[in-house]
Each structure stands twice: as structure tokens, then as C-alpha cells.
Short mmCIF file of C-alpha atoms in Angstrom, two decimals:
data_model
loop_
_atom_site.label_atom_id
_atom_site.label_comp_id
_atom_site.label_asym_id
_atom_site.label_seq_id
_atom_site.Cartn_x
_atom_site.Cartn_y
_atom_site.Cartn_z
CA MET A 119 0.00 0.00 0.00
CA LYS A 120 1.33 3.43 -0.84
CA SER A 121 2.25 5.79 1.96
CA ARG A 122 -0.68 7.42 3.75
CA ALA A 123 -1.01 9.34 6.97
CA TRP A 124 -1.97 6.52 9.33
CA ARG A 125 -3.14 7.71 12.74
CA ARG A 126 -3.21 5.92 16.06
CA SER A 127 -5.32 6.79 19.09
CA SER A 128 -3.65 8.98 21.69
CA TYR A 129 -4.90 6.39 24.22
CA SER A 130 -2.57 3.80 22.70
CA SER A 131 0.69 3.20 24.47
CA GLY A 132 3.36 0.57 24.62
CA SER A 133 6.87 0.18 25.94
CA SER A 134 8.18 -0.59 22.45
CA GLY A 135 6.37 2.39 20.93
CA GLN A 136 4.31 -0.08 18.87
CA ALA A 137 1.13 -0.50 20.89
CA ASP A 138 -1.39 -3.20 20.11
CA CYS A 139 -4.10 -1.20 18.42
CA VAL A 140 -5.60 -0.27 15.11
CA GLU A 141 -4.58 2.63 12.92
CA LEU A 142 -6.80 4.69 10.63
CA ALA A 143 -6.14 6.56 7.40
CA ALA A 144 -8.25 8.54 4.96
CA ILE A 145 -8.03 6.42 1.80
CA SER A 146 -10.17 8.91 -0.12
CA SER A 147 -12.84 11.45 0.74
CA ALA A 148 -15.32 8.58 0.90
CA HIS A 149 -13.27 5.72 2.41
CA VAL A 150 -11.38 4.95 5.64
CA GLY A 151 -8.58 2.42 5.96
CA ILE A 152 -8.10 0.34 9.13
CA ARG A 153 -4.96 -1.70 9.84
CA ASP A 154 -3.24 -3.56 12.67
CA SER A 155 -0.40 -1.54 14.19
CA LYS A 156 1.57 -4.74 14.88
CA ASP A 157 1.77 -5.55 11.16
CA PRO A 158 1.45 -2.32 9.17
CA GLU A 159 2.79 -3.87 5.96
CA ASP A 160 0.02 -6.47 5.87
CA ARG A 161 -3.37 -5.91 4.26
CA HIS A 162 -5.85 -3.37 5.58
CA LEU A 163 -9.62 -3.12 5.70
CA THR A 164 -11.32 -0.36 3.72
CA LEU A 165 -14.74 0.90 4.76
CA SER A 166 -16.96 3.57 3.30
CA ALA A 167 -17.28 6.67 5.47
CA GLU A 168 -20.85 5.59 6.28
CA GLY A 169 -19.72 2.06 7.13
CA PHE A 170 -17.00 3.40 9.42
CA ALA A 171 -19.50 5.65 11.20
CA GLU A 172 -21.79 2.64 11.71
CA LEU A 173 -18.86 0.60 13.08
CA LEU A 174 -18.16 3.31 15.67
CA ILE A 175 -21.82 3.51 16.69
CA ARG A 176 -22.02 -0.26 17.17
CA ALA A 177 -18.70 -0.40 19.06
CA LYS A 178 -19.99 2.23 21.49
CA GLN A 179 -23.23 0.26 21.95
CA VAL A 180 -21.26 -2.89 22.76
CA GLU A 181 -18.98 -0.98 25.13
CA ARG A 182 -22.01 0.39 27.01
CA ALA A 183 -23.65 -3.04 27.15
CA CYS A 184 -20.48 -4.66 28.49
CA SER A 185 -20.15 -2.06 31.23
CA MET A 186 -23.69 -2.69 32.50
CA PRO A 187 -24.24 -4.96 35.51
CA GLU A 188 -25.00 -8.52 34.44
CA GLN A 189 -28.58 -8.48 35.72
CA ASN A 190 -29.44 -5.66 33.28
CA TRP A 191 -28.64 -7.76 30.21
#
């Protein structure tokens, strides 16, 4: 993949400087790239901007559900 401005969350950290996380890049005005920071030369996932927004919404829903007490499930 040609060079792009891949970004990592400021919450990511690691003693080796290569934290276990995902990185994001604007592939085009309509697409977002997602890759594994541990293997940046490997393939990446490309989502439409709408698909990426939906992924974030669902991830937040899962995060909220997982933080709820078990009896509320």
C-alpha cells in the first residue's frame, strides 16, 4: 500500500512504541482504511465513510452493554 497518513489513538501506548491497536487513514474522501499496528505492511480493511460511522456507533453500543451490571442484560 502506498504511503498514507496513518493515525493511532492517543490512548494507545506501549513500551516498544508499537502499541497493540488499530490505525486509521483517509483512503479517499469517501473511504477509511483500518490496519493492525503490529503488522502495518500487511493488508488493511477499507470501509466507506458511512460504514465506518456505523462501526463506531455499534462499538460504542457494545462498550455500554459490556459495562452494564449482568442483571441488566
